Amino acid sequence: MGDFKVVRRVALVTGAAAGIGAACAKRLAQDEVMVGVLDLDEPRCAATVEAITSTGRKAVALGADVSRRDQVQRAVAKCRETLGPVTIVINNAGVTDFTPFDQVTEDLWNFVYRVNVLGTFIVTQEVLPDMRAAKWGRIVNLSSSSAQTGSVNMTTYSSSKGSIVTLTRSLAQELGPLGITVNNIAPGSIMGTIMSEANKYRSRLSPEELLKALPVRRLGEPEDLANACAWLCQESSGYFTGQTVGVNGGRVVS
Ligand SMILES: NC(=O)c1ccc[n+]([C@@H]2O[C@H](COP(=O)([O-])OP(=O)(O)OC[C@H]3O[C@@H](n4cnc5c(N)ncnc54)[C@H](O)[C@@H]3O)[C@@H](O)[C@H]2O)c1
């Protein structure tokens, strides 16, 4: 159970049809948070919504491309009408890329930045009025451990996630006086589509070698992320802002 004693909270989780986003949506619902489950199209969100509503909690499916303001505006409006003002946002939708730097085209660069960076900017701007009105808010952005270390053939992706880290730091300072915290989670080696893709390209390491390189000797599960996400969204985390939370099995230590 979370510690939301005062007001019933509504969260918008992007990229919540699968992987980490779905796990965060389900975990927040356990804390009695109502959840707008957003992904590229509504039908994709059905399984996550069903998993939440079958436990007696409230959730709504929202179809939108986070990099399209008109679509995000419609989705946020539907979320508000169905569940109420949005005071928690998890900017999780993201795309990855493994193209060697000299082969990266401007179209590819722009695509990755549009989803990972512009999408976070648009979604956050669209829900901010609700947080301002409530004088309370929780913003959690998904960055990446590759933003902390850099990664071969991931200049586009890792630099876009670096933007998320610095956006988090600046926004935390801007919104702190309003009762809104802003943090980012930097996952590493979490099972999901992105990790499967990464493994295809990291053929230098066998799965056994990959595990040996991780201090906890296992890959992460989306639920590992979701637990950190849930804590960042609770009332009791109000003194924690502008931070990068590494959920990475010890891949990056600081
Ligand atoms: N899995 C990892 O090890 C790992 C590591 C570092 C960072 N991350 C970050 O965590 C987040 C989730 O990763 P995952 O492994 O669960 O990925 P995933 O590919 O399993 O899920 C991403 C979801 O985002 C959705 N999405 C993509 N583009 C979208 C758009 N334009 N608008 C709306 N939704 C969109 C997809 O449909 C998908 O459901 C991403 O931001 C990713 O960069 C993951």
PDB file of C-alpha atoms and ligand atoms in Angstrom:
ATOM      1  CA  MET A   1       0.000   0.000   0.000  1.00  0.00           C
ATOM      2  CA  GLY A   2       1.174   3.484  -0.753  1.00  0.00           C
ATOM      3  CA  ASP A   3       0.903   6.431   1.582  1.00  0.00           C
ATOM      4  CA  PHE A   4      -1.629   8.534  -0.304  1.00  0.00           C
ATOM      5  CA  LYS A   5      -3.739   9.525   2.677  1.00  0.00           C
ATOM      6  CA  VAL A   6      -5.013  12.917   1.582  1.00  0.00           C
ATOM      7  CA  VAL A   7      -6.138  12.848  -2.044  1.00  0.00           C
ATOM      8  CA  ARG A   8      -6.801  10.003  -4.432  1.00  0.00           C
ATOM      9  CA  ARG A   9      -4.098  10.200  -7.048  1.00  0.00           C
ATOM     10  CA  VAL A  10      -4.194   9.686 -10.801  1.00  0.00           C
ATOM     11  CA  ALA A  11      -1.112   8.631 -12.737  1.00  0.00           C
ATOM     12  CA  LEU A  12      -0.444   8.728 -16.453  1.00  0.00           C
ATOM     13  CA  VAL A  13       2.057   6.052 -17.514  1.00  0.00           C
ATOM     14  CA  THR A  14       3.365   6.237 -21.086  1.00  0.00           C
ATOM     15  CA  GLY A  15       4.509   3.192 -23.036  1.00  0.00           C
ATOM     16  CA  ALA A  16       2.457   1.140 -20.590  1.00  0.00           C
ATOM     17  CA  ALA A  17       1.321  -1.640 -22.924  1.00  0.00           C
ATOM     18  CA  ALA A  18       4.408  -3.720 -22.192  1.00  0.00           C
ATOM     19  CA  GLY A  19       7.644  -4.094 -20.289  1.00  0.00           C
ATOM     20  CA  ILE A  20       8.616  -1.558 -17.646  1.00  0.00           C
ATOM     21  CA  GLY A  21       5.660   0.769 -18.316  1.00  0.00           C
ATOM     22  CA  ALA A  22       3.112  -2.022 -17.795  1.00  0.00           C
ATOM     23  CA  ALA A  23       4.857  -3.081 -14.575  1.00  0.00           C
ATOM     24  CA  CYS A  24       4.863   0.518 -13.275  1.00  0.00           C
ATOM     25  CA  ALA A  25       1.154   0.934 -14.096  1.00  0.00           C
ATOM     26  CA  LYS A  26       0.255  -2.281 -12.251  1.00  0.00           C
ATOM     27  CA  ARG A  27       2.479  -1.475  -9.274  1.00  0.00           C
ATOM     28  CA  LEU A  28       1.025   2.027  -8.875  1.00  0.00           C
ATOM     29  CA  ALA A  29      -2.478   0.547  -8.952  1.00  0.00           C
ATOM     30  CA  GLN A  30      -1.492  -1.642  -5.969  1.00  0.00           C
ATOM     31  CA  ASP A  31      -0.923   1.645  -4.110  1.00  0.00           C
ATOM     32  CA  GLU A  32      -4.495   2.633  -4.974  1.00  0.00           C
ATOM     33  CA  VAL A  33      -3.420   5.055  -7.654  1.00  0.00           C
ATOM     34  CA  MET A  34      -5.788   5.243 -10.643  1.00  0.00           C
ATOM     35  CA  VAL A  35      -3.898   4.809 -13.902  1.00  0.00           C
ATOM     36  CA  GLY A  36      -4.102   6.189 -17.430  1.00  0.00           C
ATOM     37  CA  VAL A  37      -2.410   3.475 -19.498  1.00  0.00           C
ATOM     38  CA  LEU A  38      -1.007   5.178 -22.588  1.00  0.00           C
ATOM     39  CA  ASP A  39       0.638   3.560 -25.585  1.00  0.00           C
ATOM     40  CA  LEU A  40       0.752   4.034 -29.348  1.00  0.00           C
ATOM     41  CA  ASP A  41      -2.794   2.763 -29.769  1.00  0.00           C
ATOM     42  CA  GLU A  42      -5.628   1.917 -27.429  1.00  0.00           C
ATOM     43  CA  PRO A  43      -6.005  -1.825 -28.176  1.00  0.00           C
ATOM     44  CA  ARG A  44      -2.379  -2.378 -27.167  1.00  0.00           C
ATOM     45  CA  CYS A  45      -3.218  -1.138 -23.672  1.00  0.00           C
ATOM     46  CA  ALA A  46      -5.992  -3.689 -23.065  1.00  0.00           C
ATOM     47  CA  ALA A  47      -3.910  -6.298 -21.217  1.00  0.00           C
ATOM     48  CA  THR A  48      -2.477  -3.767 -18.741  1.00  0.00           C
ATOM     49  CA  VAL A  49      -5.891  -2.183 -18.142  1.00  0.00           C
ATOM     50  CA  GLU A  50      -7.465  -5.621 -17.641  1.00  0.00           C
ATOM     51  CA  ALA A  51      -4.725  -6.636 -15.177  1.00  0.00           C
ATOM     52  CA  ILE A  52      -5.499  -3.532 -13.108  1.00  0.00           C
ATOM     53  CA  THR A  53      -9.295  -3.511 -13.303  1.00  0.00           C
ATOM     54  CA  SER A  54      -9.474  -7.235 -12.485  1.00  0.00           C
ATOM     55  CA  THR A  55      -8.061  -6.340  -9.066  1.00  0.00           C
ATOM     56  CA  GLY A  56     -10.849  -3.801  -8.516  1.00  0.00           C
ATOM     57  CA  ARG A  57      -8.688  -0.738  -9.275  1.00  0.00           C
ATOM     58  CA  LYS A  58      -9.446   1.882 -11.917  1.00  0.00           C
ATOM     59  CA  ALA A  59      -7.556   2.272 -15.199  1.00  0.00           C
ATOM     60  CA  VAL A  60      -8.255   3.637 -18.668  1.00  0.00           C
ATOM     61  CA  ALA A  61      -6.654   2.822 -22.035  1.00  0.00           C
ATOM     62  CA  LEU A  62      -5.259   5.819 -23.916  1.00  0.00           C
ATOM     63  CA  GLY A  63      -3.902   5.719 -27.469  1.00  0.00           C
ATOM     64  CA  ALA A  64      -1.338   8.371 -28.400  1.00  0.00           C
ATOM     65  CA  ASP A  65       2.091   8.890 -29.891  1.00  0.00           C
ATOM     66  CA  VAL A  66       3.889  10.857 -27.168  1.00  0.00           C
ATOM     67  CA  SER A  67       5.694  12.946 -29.781  1.00  0.00           C
ATOM     68  CA  ARG A  68       2.369  14.278 -31.174  1.00  0.00           C
ATOM     69  CA  ARG A  69       0.966  17.076 -29.032  1.00  0.00           C
ATOM     70  CA  ASP A  70      -2.551  16.840 -30.484  1.00  0.00           C
ATOM     71  CA  GLN A  71      -2.747  13.134 -29.656  1.00  0.00           C
ATOM     72  CA  VAL A  72      -1.316  13.658 -26.169  1.00  0.00           C
ATOM     73  CA  GLN A  73      -3.829  16.459 -25.498  1.00  0.00           C
ATOM     74  CA  ARG A  74      -6.728  14.163 -26.441  1.00  0.00           C
ATOM     75  CA  ALA A  75      -5.353  11.345 -24.281  1.00  0.00           C
ATOM     76  CA  VAL A  76      -4.782  13.574 -21.254  1.00  0.00           C
ATOM     77  CA  ALA A  77      -8.282  15.030 -21.622  1.00  0.00           C
ATOM     78  CA  LYS A  78      -9.766  11.505 -21.659  1.00  0.00           C
ATOM     79  CA  CYS A  79      -7.688  10.521 -18.633  1.00  0.00           C
ATOM     80  CA  ARG A  80      -8.889  13.596 -16.692  1.00  0.00           C
ATOM     81  CA  GLU A  81     -12.531  13.048 -17.639  1.00  0.00           C
ATOM     82  CA  THR A  82     -12.424   9.373 -16.674  1.00  0.00           C
ATOM     83  CA  LEU A  83     -10.234   9.379 -13.576  1.00  0.00           C
ATOM     84  CA  GLY A  84      -9.635  12.994 -12.518  1.00  0.00           C
ATOM     85  CA  PRO A  85      -6.695  15.445 -12.547  1.00  0.00           C
ATOM     86  CA  VAL A  86      -3.331  13.861 -13.321  1.00  0.00           C
ATOM     87  CA  THR A  87      -0.779  14.466 -10.560  1.00  0.00           C
ATOM     88  CA  ILE A  88       1.671  11.660 -11.311  1.00  0.00           C
ATOM     89  CA  VAL A  89       3.361  11.077 -14.654  1.00  0.00           C
ATOM     90  CA  ILE A  90       5.732   8.282 -15.610  1.00  0.00           C
ATOM     91  CA  ASN A  91       7.503   9.222 -18.849  1.00  0.00           C
ATOM     92  CA  ASN A  92       8.468   5.711 -19.865  1.00  0.00           C
ATOM     93  CA  ALA A  93       7.701   5.458 -23.609  1.00  0.00           C
ATOM     94  CA  GLY A  94      10.966   5.138 -25.452  1.00  0.00           C
ATOM     95  CA  VAL A  95      12.684   3.740 -28.510  1.00  0.00           C
ATOM     96  CA  THR A  96      16.211   2.477 -28.880  1.00  0.00           C
ATOM     97  CA  ASP A  97      18.748   2.287 -31.675  1.00  0.00           C
ATOM     98  CA  PHE A  98      22.016   0.465 -32.305  1.00  0.00           C
ATOM     99  CA  THR A  99      23.341   2.178 -35.437  1.00  0.00           C
ATOM    100  CA  PRO A 100      27.079   2.971 -35.621  1.00  0.00           C
ATOM    101  CA  PHE A 101      27.537   6.729 -35.376  1.00  0.00           C
ATOM    102  CA  ASP A 102      28.687   7.351 -38.956  1.00  0.00           C
ATOM    103  CA  GLN A 103      25.616   5.542 -40.298  1.00  0.00           C
ATOM    104  CA  VAL A 104      23.076   7.486 -38.228  1.00  0.00           C
ATOM    105  CA  THR A 105      20.845   9.539 -40.523  1.00  0.00           C
ATOM    106  CA  GLU A 106      19.180  12.779 -39.503  1.00  0.00           C
ATOM    107  CA  ASP A 107      15.785  11.052 -39.836  1.00  0.00           C
ATOM    108  CA  LEU A 108      16.845   8.337 -37.405  1.00  0.00           C
ATOM    109  CA  TRP A 109      18.378  10.858 -34.987  1.00  0.00           C
ATOM    110  CA  ASN A 110      15.203  12.954 -35.092  1.00  0.00           C
ATOM    111  CA  PHE A 111      12.945   9.922 -34.609  1.00  0.00           C
ATOM    112  CA  VAL A 112      14.766   8.787 -31.457  1.00  0.00           C
ATOM    113  CA  TYR A 113      14.883  12.315 -30.043  1.00  0.00           C
ATOM    114  CA  ARG A 114      11.226  12.951 -30.903  1.00  0.00           C
ATOM    115  CA  VAL A 115      10.013   9.952 -28.919  1.00  0.00           C
ATOM    116  CA  ASN A 116      12.517   9.975 -26.050  1.00  0.00           C
ATOM    117  CA  VAL A 117      13.006  13.702 -25.471  1.00  0.00           C
ATOM    118  CA  LEU A 118      10.234  15.665 -27.201  1.00  0.00           C
ATOM    119  CA  GLY A 119       7.685  13.086 -25.988  1.00  0.00           C
ATOM    120  CA  THR A 120       8.766  13.570 -22.370  1.00  0.00           C
ATOM    121  CA  PHE A 121       8.615  17.355 -22.812  1.00  0.00           C
ATOM    122  CA  ILE A 122       5.125  17.319 -24.381  1.00  0.00           C
ATOM    123  CA  VAL A 123       3.538  14.860 -21.936  1.00  0.00           C
ATOM    124  CA  THR A 124       4.969  16.698 -18.933  1.00  0.00           C
ATOM    125  CA  GLN A 125       3.773  20.090 -20.199  1.00  0.00           C
ATOM    126  CA  GLU A 126       0.282  18.737 -20.821  1.00  0.00           C
ATOM    127  CA  VAL A 127      -0.193  17.346 -17.295  1.00  0.00           C
ATOM    128  CA  LEU A 128       1.576  20.141 -15.435  1.00  0.00           C
ATOM    129  CA  PRO A 129      -1.518  22.373 -15.018  1.00  0.00           C
ATOM    130  CA  ASP A 130      -3.149  19.611 -12.919  1.00  0.00           C
ATOM    131  CA  MET A 131      -0.086  19.358 -10.663  1.00  0.00           C
ATOM    132  CA  ARG A 132       0.124  23.135 -10.281  1.00  0.00           C
ATOM    133  CA  ALA A 133      -3.550  23.256  -9.294  1.00  0.00           C
ATOM    134  CA  ALA A 134      -3.048  20.437  -6.765  1.00  0.00           C
ATOM    135  CA  LYS A 135       0.193  22.007  -5.452  1.00  0.00           C
ATOM    136  CA  TRP A 136       1.525  18.453  -5.564  1.00  0.00           C
ATOM    137  CA  GLY A 137       3.041  16.281  -8.227  1.00  0.00           C
ATOM    138  CA  ARG A 138       5.395  13.433  -8.999  1.00  0.00           C
ATOM    139  CA  ILE A 139       7.268  13.258 -12.305  1.00  0.00           C
ATOM    140  CA  VAL A 140       9.347  10.151 -12.996  1.00  0.00           C
ATOM    141  CA  ASN A 141      11.327   9.988 -16.239  1.00  0.00           C
ATOM    142  CA  LEU A 142      12.975   6.861 -17.631  1.00  0.00           C
ATOM    143  CA  SER A 143      16.571   7.514 -18.620  1.00  0.00           C
ATOM    144  CA  SER A 144      19.118   4.712 -19.002  1.00  0.00           C
ATOM    145  CA  SER A 145      22.350   3.387 -17.528  1.00  0.00           C
ATOM    146  CA  SER A 146      23.811   3.975 -21.000  1.00  0.00           C
ATOM    147  CA  ALA A 147      23.343   7.705 -20.349  1.00  0.00           C
ATOM    148  CA  GLN A 148      25.690   7.265 -17.362  1.00  0.00           C
ATOM    149  CA  THR A 149      28.338   5.129 -19.073  1.00  0.00           C
ATOM    150  CA  GLY A 150      27.908   5.725 -22.795  1.00  0.00           C
ATOM    151  CA  SER A 151      27.453   2.661 -25.028  1.00  0.00           C
ATOM    152  CA  VAL A 152      28.962   1.491 -28.304  1.00  0.00           C
ATOM    153  CA  ASN A 153      26.636   2.012 -31.295  1.00  0.00           C
ATOM    154  CA  MET A 154      24.154   3.842 -29.087  1.00  0.00           C
ATOM    155  CA  THR A 155      25.142   7.484 -29.536  1.00  0.00           C
ATOM    156  CA  THR A 156      21.628   8.491 -30.562  1.00  0.00           C
ATOM    157  CA  TYR A 157      19.851   6.618 -27.793  1.00  0.00           C
ATOM    158  CA  SER A 158      22.331   7.277 -24.970  1.00  0.00           C
ATOM    159  CA  SER A 159      22.581  11.002 -25.749  1.00  0.00           C
ATOM    160  CA  SER A 160      18.786  11.284 -25.869  1.00  0.00           C
ATOM    161  CA  LYS A 161      18.657   9.637 -22.438  1.00  0.00           C
ATOM    162  CA  GLY A 162      21.392  12.001 -21.224  1.00  0.00           C
ATOM    163  CA  SER A 163      18.973  14.806 -22.083  1.00  0.00           C
ATOM    164  CA  ILE A 164      16.425  13.156 -19.820  1.00  0.00           C
ATOM    165  CA  VAL A 165      18.887  13.217 -16.913  1.00  0.00           C
ATOM    166  CA  THR A 166      19.611  16.934 -17.310  1.00  0.00           C
ATOM    167  CA  LEU A 167      15.980  17.802 -18.047  1.00  0.00           C
ATOM    168  CA  THR A 168      15.142  16.092 -14.746  1.00  0.00           C
ATOM    169  CA  ARG A 169      17.741  18.120 -12.824  1.00  0.00           C
ATOM    170  CA  SER A 170      16.593  21.460 -14.232  1.00  0.00           C
ATOM    171  CA  LEU A 171      12.880  20.770 -13.953  1.00  0.00           C
ATOM    172  CA  ALA A 172      13.284  19.594 -10.360  1.00  0.00           C
ATOM    173  CA  GLN A 173      14.723  22.996  -9.477  1.00  0.00           C
ATOM    174  CA  GLU A 174      11.973  24.830 -11.364  1.00  0.00           C
ATOM    175  CA  LEU A 175       9.068  22.835  -9.911  1.00  0.00           C
ATOM    176  CA  GLY A 176      10.331  22.102  -6.392  1.00  0.00           C
ATOM    177  CA  PRO A 177       8.732  25.235  -4.906  1.00  0.00           C
ATOM    178  CA  LEU A 178       5.366  24.055  -6.276  1.00  0.00           C
ATOM    179  CA  GLY A 179       5.397  20.759  -4.368  1.00  0.00           C
ATOM    180  CA  ILE A 180       6.311  18.774  -7.451  1.00  0.00           C
ATOM    181  CA  THR A 181       9.256  16.356  -7.424  1.00  0.00           C
ATOM    182  CA  VAL A 182      11.070  15.276 -10.582  1.00  0.00           C
ATOM    183  CA  ASN A 183      13.369  12.265 -10.680  1.00  0.00           C
ATOM    184  CA  ASN A 184      14.667   9.848 -13.259  1.00  0.00           C
ATOM    185  CA  ILE A 185      15.259   6.127 -13.104  1.00  0.00           C
ATOM    186  CA  ALA A 186      18.237   4.821 -15.057  1.00  0.00           C
ATOM    187  CA  PRO A 187      17.553   1.143 -15.745  1.00  0.00           C
ATOM    188  CA  GLY A 188      20.212  -1.310 -16.772  1.00  0.00           C
ATOM    189  CA  SER A 189      19.781  -4.855 -18.090  1.00  0.00           C
ATOM    190  CA  ILE A 190      16.040  -5.116 -17.466  1.00  0.00           C
ATOM    191  CA  MET A 191      14.212  -7.891 -19.321  1.00  0.00           C
ATOM    192  CA  GLY A 192      12.031  -6.452 -22.081  1.00  0.00           C
ATOM    193  CA  THR A 193      12.055  -5.627 -25.748  1.00  0.00           C
ATOM    194  CA  ILE A 194      14.851  -3.093 -25.461  1.00  0.00           C
ATOM    195  CA  MET A 195      17.082  -5.492 -23.536  1.00  0.00           C
ATOM    196  CA  SER A 196      16.414  -8.289 -26.066  1.00  0.00           C
ATOM    197  CA  GLU A 197      17.398  -5.925 -28.857  1.00  0.00           C
ATOM    198  CA  ALA A 198      20.501  -4.839 -26.955  1.00  0.00           C
ATOM    199  CA  ASN A 199      21.591  -8.438 -26.456  1.00  0.00           C
ATOM    200  CA  LYS A 200      21.424  -9.080 -30.203  1.00  0.00           C
ATOM    201  CA  TYR A 201      23.954  -6.320 -30.729  1.00  0.00           C
ATOM    202  CA  ARG A 202      26.171  -7.065 -27.734  1.00  0.00           C
ATOM    203  CA  SER A 203      27.485 -10.287 -29.222  1.00  0.00           C
ATOM    204  CA  ARG A 204      30.879  -9.590 -27.596  1.00  0.00           C
ATOM    205  CA  LEU A 205      29.395 -10.984 -24.365  1.00  0.00           C
ATOM    206  CA  SER A 206      27.675 -14.365 -24.057  1.00  0.00           C
ATOM    207  CA  PRO A 207      24.592 -14.427 -21.776  1.00  0.00           C
ATOM    208  CA  GLU A 208      26.775 -16.122 -19.110  1.00  0.00           C
ATOM    209  CA  GLU A 209      29.452 -13.427 -19.394  1.00  0.00           C
ATOM    210  CA  LEU A 210      26.783 -10.736 -19.247  1.00  0.00           C
ATOM    211  CA  LEU A 211      25.438 -12.171 -15.992  1.00  0.00           C
ATOM    212  CA  LYS A 212      28.939 -12.531 -14.501  1.00  0.00           C
ATOM    213  CA  ALA A 213      29.522  -8.834 -15.188  1.00  0.00           C
ATOM    214  CA  LEU A 214      26.485  -7.926 -13.073  1.00  0.00           C
ATOM    215  CA  PRO A 215      27.158  -7.915  -9.289  1.00  0.00           C
ATOM    216  CA  VAL A 216      23.676  -9.298  -8.489  1.00  0.00           C
ATOM    217  CA  ARG A 217      24.135 -12.114 -11.061  1.00  0.00           C
ATOM    218  CA  ARG A 218      20.702 -11.795 -12.639  1.00  0.00           C
ATOM    219  CA  LEU A 219      18.974  -9.631 -15.184  1.00  0.00           C
ATOM    220  CA  GLY A 220      16.441  -7.178 -13.821  1.00  0.00           C
ATOM    221  CA  GLU A 221      12.709  -7.680 -14.098  1.00  0.00           C
ATOM    222  CA  PRO A 222      10.320  -4.833 -14.962  1.00  0.00           C
ATOM    223  CA  GLU A 223       8.985  -5.209 -11.396  1.00  0.00           C
ATOM    224  CA  ASP A 224      12.406  -4.157 -10.014  1.00  0.00           C
ATOM    225  CA  LEU A 225      11.870  -0.851 -11.768  1.00  0.00           C
ATOM    226  CA  ALA A 226       8.241  -0.600 -10.783  1.00  0.00           C
ATOM    227  CA  ASN A 227       9.080  -0.807  -7.076  1.00  0.00           C
ATOM    228  CA  ALA A 228      11.477   2.135  -7.369  1.00  0.00           C
ATOM    229  CA  CYS A 229       8.902   4.020  -9.410  1.00  0.00           C
ATOM    230  CA  ALA A 230       6.181   3.433  -6.803  1.00  0.00           C
ATOM    231  CA  TRP A 231       8.415   4.725  -4.018  1.00  0.00           C
ATOM    232  CA  LEU A 232       9.281   7.889  -5.977  1.00  0.00           C
ATOM    233  CA  CYS A 233       5.556   8.584  -6.359  1.00  0.00           C
ATOM    234  CA  GLN A 234       4.652   8.273  -2.699  1.00  0.00           C
ATOM    235  CA  GLU A 235       3.978  11.077  -0.264  1.00  0.00           C
ATOM    236  CA  SER A 236       7.011  10.131   1.808  1.00  0.00           C
ATOM    237  CA  SER A 237       9.479  10.710  -1.052  1.00  0.00           C
ATOM    238  CA  GLY A 238       8.820  14.474  -1.083  1.00  0.00           C
ATOM    239  CA  TYR A 239      12.390  15.398  -0.047  1.00  0.00           C
ATOM    240  CA  PHE A 240      13.838  13.409  -2.938  1.00  0.00           C
ATOM    241  CA  THR A 241      14.071  15.376  -6.191  1.00  0.00           C
ATOM    242  CA  GLY A 242      16.370  15.975  -9.159  1.00  0.00           C
ATOM    243  CA  GLN A 243      17.969  12.560  -8.662  1.00  0.00           C
ATOM    244  CA  THR A 244      19.004   9.694 -10.890  1.00  0.00           C
ATOM    245  CA  VAL A 245      18.019   6.358  -9.400  1.00  0.00           C
ATOM    246  CA  GLY A 246      20.091   3.528 -10.843  1.00  0.00           C
ATOM    247  CA  VAL A 247      18.131   0.270 -10.963  1.00  0.00           C
ATOM    248  CA  ASN A 248      20.774  -1.788 -12.693  1.00  0.00           C
ATOM    249  CA  GLY A 249      21.941  -4.760 -10.626  1.00  0.00           C
ATOM    250  CA  GLY A 250      25.160  -2.905  -9.871  1.00  0.00           C
ATOM    251  CA  ARG A 251      26.113  -2.336 -13.541  1.00  0.00           C
ATOM    252  CA  VAL A 252      26.753   1.315 -12.648  1.00  0.00           C
ATOM    253  CA  VAL A 253      27.676   2.278  -9.092  1.00  0.00           C
ATOM    254  CA  SER A 254      28.110   5.798  -7.760  1.00  0.00           C
TER     255      SER A 254
HETATM  256  N1  LIG B   1      14.858  -2.652 -20.718  1.00  0.00           N
HETATM  257  C1  LIG B   1      16.002  -2.049 -20.351  1.00  0.00           C
HETATM  258  O1  LIG B   1      16.998  -2.713 -19.992  1.00  0.00           O
HETATM  259  C2  LIG B   1      16.109  -0.564 -20.359  1.00  0.00           C
HETATM  260  C3  LIG B   1      17.372  -0.019 -20.088  1.00  0.00           C
HETATM  261  C4  LIG B   1      17.500   1.354 -20.056  1.00  0.00           C
HETATM  262  C5  LIG B   1      16.412   2.171 -20.281  1.00  0.00           C
HETATM  263  N2  LIG B   1      15.196   1.630 -20.550  1.00  0.00           N
HETATM  264  C6  LIG B   1      14.096   2.562 -20.794  1.00  0.00           C
HETATM  265  O2  LIG B   1      12.920   2.147 -20.122  1.00  0.00           O
HETATM  266  C7  LIG B   1      11.763   2.446 -20.908  1.00  0.00           C
HETATM  267  C8  LIG B   1      10.940   1.182 -21.131  1.00  0.00           C
HETATM  268  O3  LIG B   1      11.766   0.170 -21.668  1.00  0.00           O
HETATM  269  P1  LIG B   1      11.206  -1.306 -22.022  1.00  0.00           P
HETATM  270  O4  LIG B   1      12.385  -2.210 -22.037  1.00  0.00           O
HETATM  271  O5  LIG B   1      10.037  -1.627 -21.169  1.00  0.00           O
HETATM  272  O6  LIG B   1      10.746  -1.056 -23.539  1.00  0.00           O
HETATM  273  P2  LIG B   1       9.601  -1.741 -24.412  1.00  0.00           P
HETATM  274  O7  LIG B   1      10.015  -1.585 -25.837  1.00  0.00           O
HETATM  275  O8  LIG B   1       9.304  -3.124 -23.900  1.00  0.00           O
HETATM  276  O9  LIG B   1       8.332  -0.810 -24.119  1.00  0.00           O
HETATM  277  C9  LIG B   1       8.269   0.514 -24.607  1.00  0.00           C
HETATM  278  C10 LIG B   1       6.811   0.875 -24.842  1.00  0.00           C
HETATM  279  O10 LIG B   1       6.780   2.220 -25.335  1.00  0.00           O
HETATM  280  C11 LIG B   1       5.840   2.284 -26.390  1.00  0.00           C
HETATM  281  N3  LIG B   1       6.160   3.383 -27.289  1.00  0.00           N
HETATM  282  C12 LIG B   1       7.202   3.474 -28.154  1.00  0.00           C
HETATM  283  N4  LIG B   1       7.139   4.635 -28.830  1.00  0.00           N
HETATM  284  C13 LIG B   1       6.038   5.294 -28.373  1.00  0.00           C
HETATM  285  C14 LIG B   1       5.433   6.544 -28.696  1.00  0.00           C
HETATM  286  N5  LIG B   1       5.957   7.352 -29.637  1.00  0.00           N
HETATM  287  N6  LIG B   1       4.310   6.914 -28.031  1.00  0.00           N
HETATM  288  C15 LIG B   1       3.745   6.098 -27.109  1.00  0.00           C
HETATM  289  N7  LIG B   1       4.282   4.899 -26.757  1.00  0.00           N
HETATM  290  C16 LIG B   1       5.411   4.505 -27.391  1.00  0.00           C
HETATM  291  C17 LIG B   1       5.941   0.914 -27.092  1.00  0.00           C
HETATM  292  O11 LIG B   1       4.777   0.636 -27.876  1.00  0.00           O
HETATM  293  C18 LIG B   1       6.139  -0.016 -25.908  1.00  0.00           C
HETATM  294  O12 LIG B   1       4.914  -0.516 -25.413  1.00  0.00           O
HETATM  295  C19 LIG B   1      12.281   3.078 -22.194  1.00  0.00           C
HETATM  296  O13 LIG B   1      12.240   4.481 -22.092  1.00  0.00           O
HETATM  297  C20 LIG B   1      13.710   2.593 -22.261  1.00  0.00           C
HETATM  298  O14 LIG B   1      14.548   3.449 -23.006  1.00  0.00           O
HETATM  299  C21 LIG B   1      15.017   0.282 -20.611  1.00  0.00           C
END
